[in-house]
Amino acid sequence: MCVCVVCACVCVCEGECVWSPMFLQHPSPWRRWTNQSPRCLFSFHHGVQPGASSARGTDHLRDEMSEDAFNAPERAEYRYLVQDEDEDEEQYVRHRHYVSPLQVLSRRCILLICLAVATLLCLAVYLGYEAKTLPPGMTRVSTQCGDFRGRHKDGAYSFKGIPYAAPPVGPLRWAPPAEPVCSSGVSDAGCFRSACPQVRPLSKDGRVIGQEDCLFLNVWTPTLSQGAKLPVVVWIHGGYLLMLSGGEPQYSPTEKLAADTRMVYVSFNYRLNAFGFMALKLLSEGSPTNTSGNYGFMDQIAALKWVQKNIHVFGGDPAKVTIFGHSSGGTSVWTLMTSPLAKGLFRAAVDMSGSYILNATLEQAESANLAFLKKTGCTDVTCLRGLSISQILQAIPWDEYPSWAGADLTDLPLRGHFVGPIALVDGYVLEAPPFDVWEQKREFSDVPFVVGTTEQEIEFSPPAANISMWTWEDYRWFVTDKLQSFSESLPEEALRLYPSSAPCPTRDHCPGLSFATMASDIRVTCPNNDLALKAAAALDSPVYRYLVTHKPSGPVNATSDLLPFASRFSFHSLDVVSFFRGLEVVLGRPLSDADEKFQSLITQHLVTFATTGKMDSSWPEYPSATALLSDRLRVAQNYSADRCELWRNNSLFSYAWIN
């Protein structure tokens, strides 16, 4: 047997090995080596069946070749030199015989090769495992529409930006929400996705933000155990149905809140302003619902359906869903309560500072919104769906009627001056005005219900920027100027019920406090007393009413779109900001003991309600009493009844908050 010293090729030799002529033609040292080695000269490239002596000859070699012998073509000749000690002889051989290298490898070599292959396989398995293993602080869930990678911090998990409906673009603009497109891979859910299109502040010159591909929701949970069956709070953000999102700082859930309260929280975006609530005859014609508008409410229902299908994988119980809404989110709550489309999707509801008025018909809204259509210059649906986001937002009648910006809603009303409808009774989401649904015993959700407001609602954005510097004469002038449009006697009656001698927690700002309380009673507090009363009459489930009377330890640090004014009293959103543990950030200073007690108090009672469907024994049902929330809970019967009676008797409930 011979092995080539260059390519390690092996040949089986019956006699001597010979070197190829190509090496014999090379100069020394190869030539010298062959001359000194008369017994072993072999082929460099292939290894060959060596030639024997001249006496044996080519015929003998051919006879002894195995059946594997290779017959070289006639044109190829391989020259082998056999040198005996006494003679020179040349011989031509046309046969070569190959043997697999594995037959001659040592056991050590085979073992090393096997170990190398095994090492590579182990490395491949490890790298595959690492690719699927989540880094620290991350986690993963599988929903009915794909897998999502979330985060873990502050004792809870969060999953942000999960699509619950298809992007409402192209033909889906101004159409009911469609099912989301499911992903086959793992989608990252580590941050909030785009808000829905809007302007901030609410004007034609406002800053445009958001994208139409915005129907995402977010989940916070203390556990991913499907057997936990925790209560679920679905948060519906406010913003006039025109702005904000489900991920606003200090105005949405957090990991810490989920960990501390042992509840699952869900927030979501829904279509806003013209994208979510535009009613036009052009859009109604040919639509699958035979109507238009209220697309934002349809989005909310789609989000609640997603919760029913998927919340169990986040440790939540779909049978223990409570909807929380603030401002227009509160309006959304009692809209959903009176919509047949939302029945069975939640078991309890909390309306924080929602609207009282929701009774515009589809025809009324379509007529009012012709101002929008005129600004667009469109005459058909194709043109409307071809408009850019900016073109649509700029065409909204923000200031002229129907005055979507609602600038007057934080002022005392002026007789005959109303804001046009955004939400409406469309015959699909709402078959009738909510109060009619209750009174006529139509189809609605009979669930435990909380109605809450704050004592100085309008102070978050008062009508006069200098209200903090008003004198009592300024206060008297403003009240008289507005209310005398209803009757000559009304201003004096109002000033008697809201006197300058009323208690004031500060040395200044007191005229502004009285004005804010009066305007809030007209716009929010008294109408919502009536709303709670109508609910209590219609529902077999318990109804509760609260009024926040707590005054924070300092003014609001007015740096956000949510709170643009340095409010000093019980401002709009004080309750929900405190529940979300954002009060310290909003005030821009450490909380006082009273602030801490108020924050703990409202959290405790709302968690109790979401967990059990009722308040504890210290909080009676309405209309037996109203809970007054400050650093402690006080119970009042017929709170502010004389003031509310004044506004009812003068028909001012029709000027309550709308939209």
XYZ file of C-alpha atoms in Angstrom:
659
model
C 0.000 0.000 0.000
C 1.275 3.447 -0.895
C 0.161 6.934 0.205
C 0.775 10.071 -1.821
C 2.844 12.535 0.196
C 1.024 15.533 -1.307
C -2.678 14.659 -1.632
C -2.824 11.621 0.674
C -4.315 9.470 -2.078
C -3.943 5.730 -1.424
C -3.131 2.897 -3.794
C -2.738 -0.838 -3.372
C 0.489 -2.168 -4.680
C 1.382 -5.743 -5.520
C 4.974 -4.903 -6.021
C 6.910 -1.739 -5.739
C 5.646 1.836 -5.665
C 6.912 4.144 -8.327
C 7.017 7.921 -8.655
C 5.243 9.633 -11.504
C 7.408 10.919 -14.297
C 6.354 14.455 -13.503
C 8.454 14.183 -10.393
C 11.194 12.335 -12.138
C 11.397 15.268 -14.488
C 11.793 17.686 -11.571
C 15.246 18.645 -10.475
C 16.620 17.548 -7.142
C 15.889 16.893 -4.395
C 13.081 14.789 -5.875
C 15.255 13.325 -8.602
C 17.967 12.505 -6.174
C 15.451 10.834 -3.896
C 14.160 8.563 -6.652
C 17.656 7.613 -7.655
C 18.359 6.603 -4.093
C 15.149 4.613 -3.693
C 15.186 1.787 -6.238
C 12.225 0.015 -4.584
C 9.507 2.670 -4.230
C 8.592 5.040 -6.986
C 4.832 5.770 -7.195
C 2.282 8.024 -8.859
C 1.905 11.458 -7.288
C -1.663 12.156 -8.347
C -3.645 9.008 -8.146
C -1.843 6.021 -6.763
C -1.582 3.124 -9.222
C -1.446 -0.598 -9.637
C 2.349 -0.774 -9.880
C 4.102 -2.512 -12.609
C 5.891 -5.731 -11.729
C 9.078 -6.840 -13.402
C 9.295 -6.878 -17.165
C 8.867 -10.630 -17.130
C 5.350 -10.439 -15.659
C 4.281 -7.874 -18.277
C 1.151 -5.976 -18.856
C -1.025 -9.016 -19.555
C -0.342 -10.520 -16.163
C -1.242 -7.246 -14.489
C -4.511 -7.033 -16.418
C -5.456 -10.514 -15.336
C -4.930 -9.694 -11.704
C -6.851 -6.426 -11.737
C -10.025 -6.442 -9.667
C -13.416 -5.644 -11.140
C -13.020 -2.069 -9.816
C -10.076 -1.376 -12.116
C -10.268 1.822 -14.093
C -9.526 1.593 -17.805
C -7.814 4.708 -18.985
C -8.747 6.047 -22.407
C -6.511 5.055 -25.248
C -5.105 8.524 -25.591
C -3.932 8.654 -21.950
C -0.726 6.897 -21.047
C 0.882 6.854 -17.630
C 4.565 6.200 -17.456
C 5.979 4.310 -14.519
C 9.624 3.698 -13.978
C 10.818 0.531 -12.280
C 14.468 0.450 -11.399
C 16.166 -2.664 -10.260
C 19.598 -2.557 -8.944
C 21.077 -3.925 -12.137
C 18.872 -2.572 -14.873
C 16.798 0.252 -16.237
C 13.401 -0.642 -17.574
C 10.414 1.303 -18.707
C 6.909 -0.048 -18.614
C 3.514 1.417 -19.549
C 0.470 0.646 -17.429
C -3.129 1.676 -18.199
C -4.781 0.562 -14.978
C -5.366 2.183 -11.542
C -7.203 0.827 -8.536
C -8.714 3.091 -5.757
C -9.428 2.353 -2.105
C -11.685 4.579 0.113
C -9.629 6.667 2.582
C -11.989 5.570 5.377
C -10.629 2.065 5.045
C -7.193 3.198 6.030
C -7.945 5.989 8.578
C -6.867 5.202 12.081
C -9.379 4.760 14.876
C -8.038 7.933 16.461
C -8.790 9.953 13.325
C -12.348 8.570 13.143
C -12.918 9.381 16.811
C -11.690 12.942 16.349
C -13.939 13.456 13.331
C -16.966 12.121 15.234
C -16.200 14.398 18.164
C -15.940 17.389 15.838
C -19.292 16.596 14.200
C -20.934 16.108 17.602
C -19.531 19.435 18.792
C -20.959 21.229 15.754
C -24.366 19.640 16.303
C -24.377 20.681 19.960
C -23.389 24.214 18.958
C -26.251 24.363 16.449
C -28.750 23.195 19.067
C -27.458 25.753 21.583
C -27.646 28.622 19.107
C -31.193 27.600 18.185
C -32.160 27.589 21.859
C -30.589 30.988 22.412
C -32.503 32.365 19.446
C -35.774 31.299 21.059
C -34.871 32.161 24.642
C -35.991 35.651 25.685
C -33.485 38.009 27.289
C -33.992 38.950 30.947
C -36.949 41.280 31.464
C -38.870 39.939 28.483
C -41.724 37.465 28.239
C -43.988 35.989 25.604
C -47.673 35.089 25.200
C -49.710 33.394 22.484
C -53.053 34.983 21.589
C -55.632 33.820 19.078
C -53.976 36.100 16.543
C -50.244 35.616 17.028
C -47.456 35.591 19.595
C -46.269 38.745 21.332
C -43.086 39.537 23.234
C -43.657 41.781 26.256
C -41.667 43.189 29.147
C -41.457 42.652 32.896
C -40.697 45.415 35.374
C -41.957 46.757 38.685
C -43.449 43.391 39.533
C -45.747 43.056 36.504
C -45.794 42.297 32.783
C -46.760 44.683 30.016
C -47.647 44.108 26.368
C -48.086 47.238 24.303
C -49.179 47.854 20.748
C -51.169 44.654 20.101
C -53.490 45.092 17.094
C -57.141 44.341 17.860
C -58.496 45.339 14.442
C -57.225 45.835 10.920
C -55.768 49.261 10.039
C -58.777 51.468 9.135
C -57.250 52.758 5.905
C -58.346 52.841 2.275
C -61.837 51.317 1.980
C -61.872 50.746 5.777
C -61.734 54.487 6.477
C -65.218 55.336 7.777
C -66.209 51.677 7.998
C -66.790 49.294 10.907
C -63.570 47.751 12.270
C -62.383 44.571 10.546
C -60.580 41.592 12.052
C -56.813 42.113 12.487
C -54.272 40.451 10.219
C -52.630 37.716 12.277
C -48.856 37.307 12.328
C -47.121 33.933 12.006
C -44.031 35.074 13.880
C -43.383 36.699 17.237
C -44.259 40.412 17.309
C -42.567 42.789 19.693
C -44.969 44.412 22.176
C -42.524 46.520 24.143
C -43.774 50.035 23.390
C -46.925 51.975 22.586
C -47.824 52.224 18.908
C -49.137 55.265 17.072
C -52.014 57.304 18.467
C -54.984 57.876 16.180
C -54.910 61.055 14.040
C -55.626 64.221 16.018
C -54.567 67.813 16.564
C -53.249 69.322 19.787
C -54.563 71.791 20.788
C -58.003 71.473 19.237
C -57.961 74.020 16.430
C -57.295 74.212 12.719
C -53.776 75.351 13.578
C -53.159 72.527 16.060
C -50.189 70.183 15.752
C -51.115 67.085 13.733
C -50.045 63.808 15.339
C -50.930 60.142 14.877
C -51.547 57.705 12.047
C -54.665 55.940 10.804
C -53.043 52.572 11.522
C -53.728 53.048 15.221
C -56.110 50.362 16.493
C -53.824 48.874 19.134
C -54.348 47.870 22.729
C -52.086 47.443 25.752
C -52.154 44.967 28.633
C -50.620 45.145 32.113
C -50.806 42.110 34.376
C -49.175 40.878 37.602
C -49.175 37.255 36.384
C -49.353 35.204 33.208
C -50.877 32.212 34.949
C -54.055 31.305 33.089
C -55.482 29.883 36.284
C -55.205 33.202 38.135
C -58.558 34.507 36.810
C -57.876 38.046 38.011
C -60.357 40.923 37.679
C -59.878 42.957 34.504
C -60.176 46.734 34.136
C -60.609 48.028 30.581
C -59.661 51.701 30.467
C -61.344 54.031 27.912
C -59.483 57.321 27.641
C -61.133 60.715 27.349
C -60.346 63.772 25.238
C -63.699 65.055 23.862
C -63.771 62.048 21.467
C -61.231 64.165 19.603
C -57.757 63.567 21.082
C -55.445 61.587 23.420
C -54.713 57.835 23.408
C -54.546 54.724 25.552
C -50.926 55.385 26.486
C -50.877 58.914 27.917
C -48.447 59.363 30.858
C -50.235 59.669 34.219
C -53.484 58.940 32.361
C -53.149 55.215 31.722
C -52.281 52.068 33.704
C -48.746 51.048 34.692
C -46.906 47.888 35.715
C -46.731 49.101 39.305
C -50.488 49.668 39.457
C -51.113 46.142 38.160
C -48.672 44.670 40.692
C -50.038 46.667 43.647
C -53.735 46.061 42.941
C -53.444 42.483 41.609
C -55.654 43.255 38.637
C -55.217 43.064 34.868
C -55.503 46.367 32.981
C -56.243 46.973 29.319
C -56.175 50.276 27.461
C -56.618 50.935 23.759
C -56.781 53.546 21.032
C -59.980 54.164 19.122
C -60.732 56.375 16.133
C -61.301 60.013 17.038
C -62.764 63.238 15.635
C -63.732 63.065 11.950
C -62.082 59.666 11.517
C -64.128 58.150 14.326
C -67.393 60.100 14.437
C -68.082 61.786 11.104
C -71.699 61.267 10.044
C -72.517 62.161 6.443
C -75.193 61.008 4.044
C -72.437 60.184 1.556
C -70.947 57.744 4.069
C -74.267 56.248 5.135
C -75.275 55.325 1.589
C -74.003 51.864 0.771
C -72.387 51.287 4.168
C -72.745 47.782 5.698
C -74.633 49.278 8.653
C -76.781 51.680 6.589
C -75.515 54.469 8.803
C -72.409 56.547 9.504
C -70.574 57.960 12.492
C -69.875 56.261 15.844
C -66.935 54.313 14.345
C -65.005 55.028 17.533
C -67.690 53.281 19.594
C -67.493 50.316 17.204
C -63.735 50.207 17.817
C -64.375 50.095 21.559
C -66.712 47.139 21.105
C -64.099 45.370 18.957
C -61.521 45.889 21.727
C -63.907 44.408 24.307
C -64.445 41.384 22.061
C -60.674 40.938 21.845
C -60.541 40.984 25.645
C -63.159 38.250 25.858
C -61.183 36.042 23.480
C -57.672 36.603 24.785
C -57.463 38.026 28.307
C -57.186 34.567 29.903
C -53.637 34.168 28.532
C -52.716 37.297 30.499
C -54.062 35.886 33.773
C -57.400 37.711 33.502
C -60.936 36.429 33.832
C -63.198 37.372 30.879
C -66.182 37.037 33.225
C -64.803 39.783 35.510
C -64.358 42.726 33.140
C -65.085 46.253 34.392
C -65.023 49.180 31.991
C -63.566 52.444 33.335
C -63.936 55.634 31.312
C -63.150 59.274 31.965
C -64.654 62.375 30.322
C -65.613 61.273 26.794
C -64.445 57.854 27.945
C -67.154 58.105 30.601
C -69.611 59.013 27.844
C -68.401 55.887 26.064
C -69.092 53.795 29.185
C -72.791 54.539 29.416
C -73.101 54.440 25.628
C -71.763 50.876 25.763
C -74.145 50.100 28.619
C -77.100 51.055 26.412
C -75.795 49.488 23.165
C -77.102 46.022 22.278
C -73.797 45.350 20.472
C -71.839 45.484 23.746
C -74.127 43.340 25.844
C -72.287 40.530 27.621
C -68.829 42.044 27.121
C -68.409 43.426 30.683
C -69.883 42.901 34.141
C -69.504 46.387 35.730
C -68.960 50.002 34.652
C -67.438 53.240 35.981
C -68.308 56.588 34.361
C -65.936 59.347 35.489
C -67.061 62.845 34.481
C -68.847 61.751 31.345
C -71.387 63.667 29.298
C -75.046 63.887 30.112
C -76.388 64.657 26.648
C -76.404 62.086 23.859
C -79.557 62.408 21.816
C -78.673 63.761 18.364
C -80.229 61.824 15.489
C -78.328 60.658 12.424
C -80.135 63.224 10.281
C -79.224 66.073 12.659
C -75.561 65.068 12.681
C -75.425 64.648 8.904
C -76.876 68.130 8.489
C -74.496 69.748 10.990
C -71.492 68.076 9.379
C -72.145 69.591 5.954
C -69.772 72.317 7.149
C -67.012 69.688 7.101
C -67.991 68.379 3.685
C -67.995 71.877 2.215
C -64.446 72.501 3.465
C -63.151 69.298 1.891
C -64.537 70.167 -1.534
C -65.541 66.521 -2.022
C -68.773 65.299 -3.548
C -68.302 61.532 -3.268
C -66.844 58.898 -0.961
C -63.878 58.190 -3.246
C -62.748 61.787 -2.880
C -63.182 61.715 0.909
C -61.157 58.516 1.243
C -58.431 60.048 -0.879
C -57.890 63.022 1.445
C -54.770 63.173 3.572
C -54.863 63.137 7.371
C -54.030 66.839 7.510
C -56.719 67.758 4.988
C -59.372 65.979 7.032
C -58.297 67.478 10.357
C -58.133 70.983 8.898
C -61.638 70.639 7.441
C -63.205 69.909 10.836
C -65.392 72.833 12.015
C -63.466 73.405 15.220
C -64.777 76.859 16.115
C -67.801 77.528 13.909
C -70.926 75.445 14.488
C -71.049 72.540 15.209
C -67.962 73.764 17.119
C -66.224 70.439 17.632
C -63.550 72.033 19.838
C -66.229 72.723 22.449
C -64.451 75.786 23.797
C -67.607 77.038 25.548
C -68.121 73.870 27.588
C -65.998 75.111 30.490
C -67.827 78.431 30.769
C -71.224 79.406 32.105
C -73.743 78.844 29.313
C -75.231 81.566 27.170
C -78.828 81.013 26.196
C -79.242 79.467 22.753
C -75.536 78.692 22.324
C -74.967 74.946 21.893
C -72.216 72.675 20.713
C -73.063 70.359 17.840
C -73.099 66.578 18.172
C -70.128 64.296 17.647
C -71.599 61.089 19.073
C -75.107 60.310 17.879
C -78.038 57.926 17.936
C -77.295 56.094 14.703
C -79.776 53.210 14.918
C -76.942 50.674 14.917
C -74.624 51.205 17.902
C -77.416 53.079 19.667
C -80.974 52.183 18.761
C -82.332 55.106 20.807
C -81.034 57.812 23.177
C -79.587 56.120 26.292
C -82.221 57.528 28.652
C -84.958 56.229 26.341
C -83.271 52.815 26.262
C -83.489 52.681 30.061
C -86.963 54.115 30.387
C -88.432 51.956 27.621
C -86.722 48.831 28.946
C -84.951 48.157 25.675
C -81.890 45.945 25.418
C -79.056 47.169 27.664
C -76.396 45.905 30.074
C -77.795 45.696 33.581
C -74.503 45.831 35.502
C -73.229 47.558 38.669
C -72.596 51.202 37.819
C -70.533 54.035 39.360
C -71.036 57.669 38.345
C -68.293 60.026 39.502
C -67.444 63.719 39.074
C -65.177 66.323 40.667
C -66.349 69.480 42.406
C -64.549 71.966 40.125
C -64.558 70.073 36.838
C -64.164 73.041 34.529
C -61.077 74.372 36.303
C -58.776 72.180 34.188
C -59.353 74.651 31.341
C -61.285 77.720 32.569
C -62.748 80.263 30.125
C -60.462 83.066 31.371
C -56.717 82.553 31.689
C -56.586 85.126 34.500
C -59.327 83.515 36.598
C -56.858 83.011 39.456
C -56.542 86.797 39.780
C -60.227 87.622 39.723
C -61.740 89.850 42.378
C -65.207 89.316 43.725
C -66.405 92.116 41.470
C -64.999 90.268 38.459
C -66.813 87.159 39.588
C -70.136 89.011 39.936
C -69.738 90.595 36.495
C -69.046 87.289 34.685
C -71.957 85.509 36.368
C -74.374 88.320 35.577
C -73.202 88.691 31.972
C -73.921 85.045 31.114
C -76.899 84.066 33.239
C -79.040 87.121 32.606
C -79.614 85.722 29.121
C -81.894 83.122 30.787
C -83.743 85.451 33.134
C -83.180 88.722 34.954
C -83.446 87.097 38.341
C -81.196 84.099 37.708
C -77.830 85.884 38.345
C -78.896 87.058 41.796
C -80.280 83.659 42.736
C -77.042 82.050 41.603
C -74.840 84.485 43.527
C -76.895 83.815 46.638
C -76.250 80.059 46.396
C -72.558 80.532 45.530
C -71.607 83.464 47.834
C -68.261 85.075 48.443
C -68.494 83.846 52.016
C -68.248 80.202 50.927
C -65.330 78.263 52.495
C -62.100 78.584 50.547
C -58.976 76.476 51.236
C -56.593 79.152 49.925
C -55.967 82.801 50.716
C -56.478 83.774 47.084
C -58.175 82.239 44.018
C -61.460 82.193 45.932
C -63.604 84.053 43.332
C -62.317 81.597 40.753
C -63.252 78.708 43.048
C -66.872 79.890 43.306
C -67.124 80.421 39.549
C -65.647 76.977 38.808
C -68.042 75.312 41.256
C -71.059 77.048 39.714
C -70.088 76.240 36.119
C -69.247 72.647 37.081
C -72.606 72.179 38.795
C -74.419 73.351 35.657
C -72.307 71.446 33.153
C -71.455 68.239 35.032
C -72.335 67.653 38.682
C -76.094 68.228 38.713
C -76.787 66.573 35.327
C -74.794 63.534 36.420
C -76.853 63.320 39.594
C -79.841 62.995 37.278
C -78.029 60.422 35.132
C -77.286 58.303 38.216
C -80.899 58.646 39.342
C -82.203 57.431 35.966
C -79.736 54.527 36.056
C -80.821 53.535 39.548
C -84.443 53.495 38.385
C -83.680 51.354 35.341
C -81.100 48.888 36.672
C -81.575 46.023 39.068
C -77.805 46.232 39.722
C -76.457 48.668 42.333
C -75.642 52.253 41.333
C -73.136 54.423 43.219
C -72.398 58.141 43.040
C -69.262 60.015 44.147
C -68.056 63.604 44.106
C -64.366 64.418 44.583
C -64.038 67.320 47.005
C -60.299 66.948 47.708
C -58.156 70.021 47.031
C -54.552 69.127 46.120
C -51.691 70.527 48.172
C -50.528 72.722 45.301
C -51.382 73.828 41.759
C -51.040 71.588 38.743
C -47.739 71.747 36.901
C -49.430 72.711 33.622
C -47.074 71.256 31.029
C -49.200 68.708 29.184
C -52.054 68.508 26.685
C -54.054 66.710 29.350
C -53.911 69.529 31.937
C -53.110 72.868 30.263
C -53.968 75.060 33.268
C -52.432 75.398 36.745
C -55.556 74.080 38.446
C -55.762 74.639 42.162
C -58.919 72.814 43.201
C -60.858 69.594 42.436
C -60.147 69.740 38.734
C -61.396 67.481 35.945
C -59.381 64.197 35.988
C -58.138 64.555 39.597
C -59.805 61.233 40.384
C -58.383 59.207 37.504
C -54.909 60.758 37.685
C -54.806 59.798 41.353
C -56.021 56.276 40.624
C -53.214 55.848 38.073
C -50.698 57.102 40.673
C -49.837 60.151 38.595
C -50.775 62.918 41.028
C -47.227 63.555 42.229
C -46.023 64.036 38.653
C -49.016 66.234 37.802
C -48.364 68.477 40.808
C -44.613 68.446 40.279
C -43.919 68.026 44.002
C -44.092 65.359 46.706
C -47.608 64.613 47.871
C -48.899 65.845 51.205
C -50.384 63.420 53.718
C -53.853 64.469 52.585
C -52.926 63.863 48.936
C -51.618 60.407 49.811
C -54.758 59.544 51.759
C -57.011 60.680 48.918
C -55.028 58.701 46.355
C -55.193 55.568 48.517
C -58.884 56.083 49.255
C -60.083 56.296 45.657
C -57.813 53.411 44.608
C -59.083 51.215 47.424
C -62.764 51.754 46.623
C -62.453 51.415 42.853
C -60.409 48.208 43.234
C -63.060 46.856 45.585
C -65.752 47.652 43.035
C -63.834 46.066 40.133
C -63.128 42.967 42.232
C -66.561 42.392 43.756
C -69.025 44.429 41.681
C -70.046 46.526 44.682
C -68.702 49.061 47.171
C -68.038 48.195 50.797
C -70.594 48.869 53.497
C -69.307 52.399 54.191
C -70.525 53.526 50.758
C -74.333 53.379 50.313
C -76.042 52.949 46.988
C -77.507 55.927 45.128
C -79.860 57.740 45.585
C -79.612 57.010 49.300
C -76.370 58.969 49.477
C -73.452 60.469 47.596
C -69.888 59.629 48.617
C -67.705 62.727 49.057
C -64.070 61.759 48.513
C -61.191 63.670 50.042
C -58.624 62.403 52.550
C -61.515 60.341 53.905
C -64.932 59.228 52.726
C -67.951 61.218 53.886
C -71.515 60.401 52.995
C -74.022 63.124 52.114
C -77.718 62.907 51.381
C -79.213 65.205 48.739
C -75.848 66.886 48.310
C -76.195 70.363 46.755
C -79.883 69.705 46.075
C -80.952 73.345 46.207
C -78.329 74.412 43.699
C -79.202 71.588 41.293
C -82.877 72.404 41.601
C -82.165 75.980 40.500
C -80.448 74.821 37.325
C -83.104 72.208 36.549
C -85.958 74.682 36.985
C -84.267 77.103 34.587
C -83.697 74.362 31.948
C -79.928 74.543 32.186
C -79.476 70.757 32.147
C -79.753 71.003 28.366
C -76.434 72.895 28.468
C -74.658 70.025 30.191
C -71.569 68.492 28.725
C -72.014 66.811 25.366
C -69.647 64.532 23.475
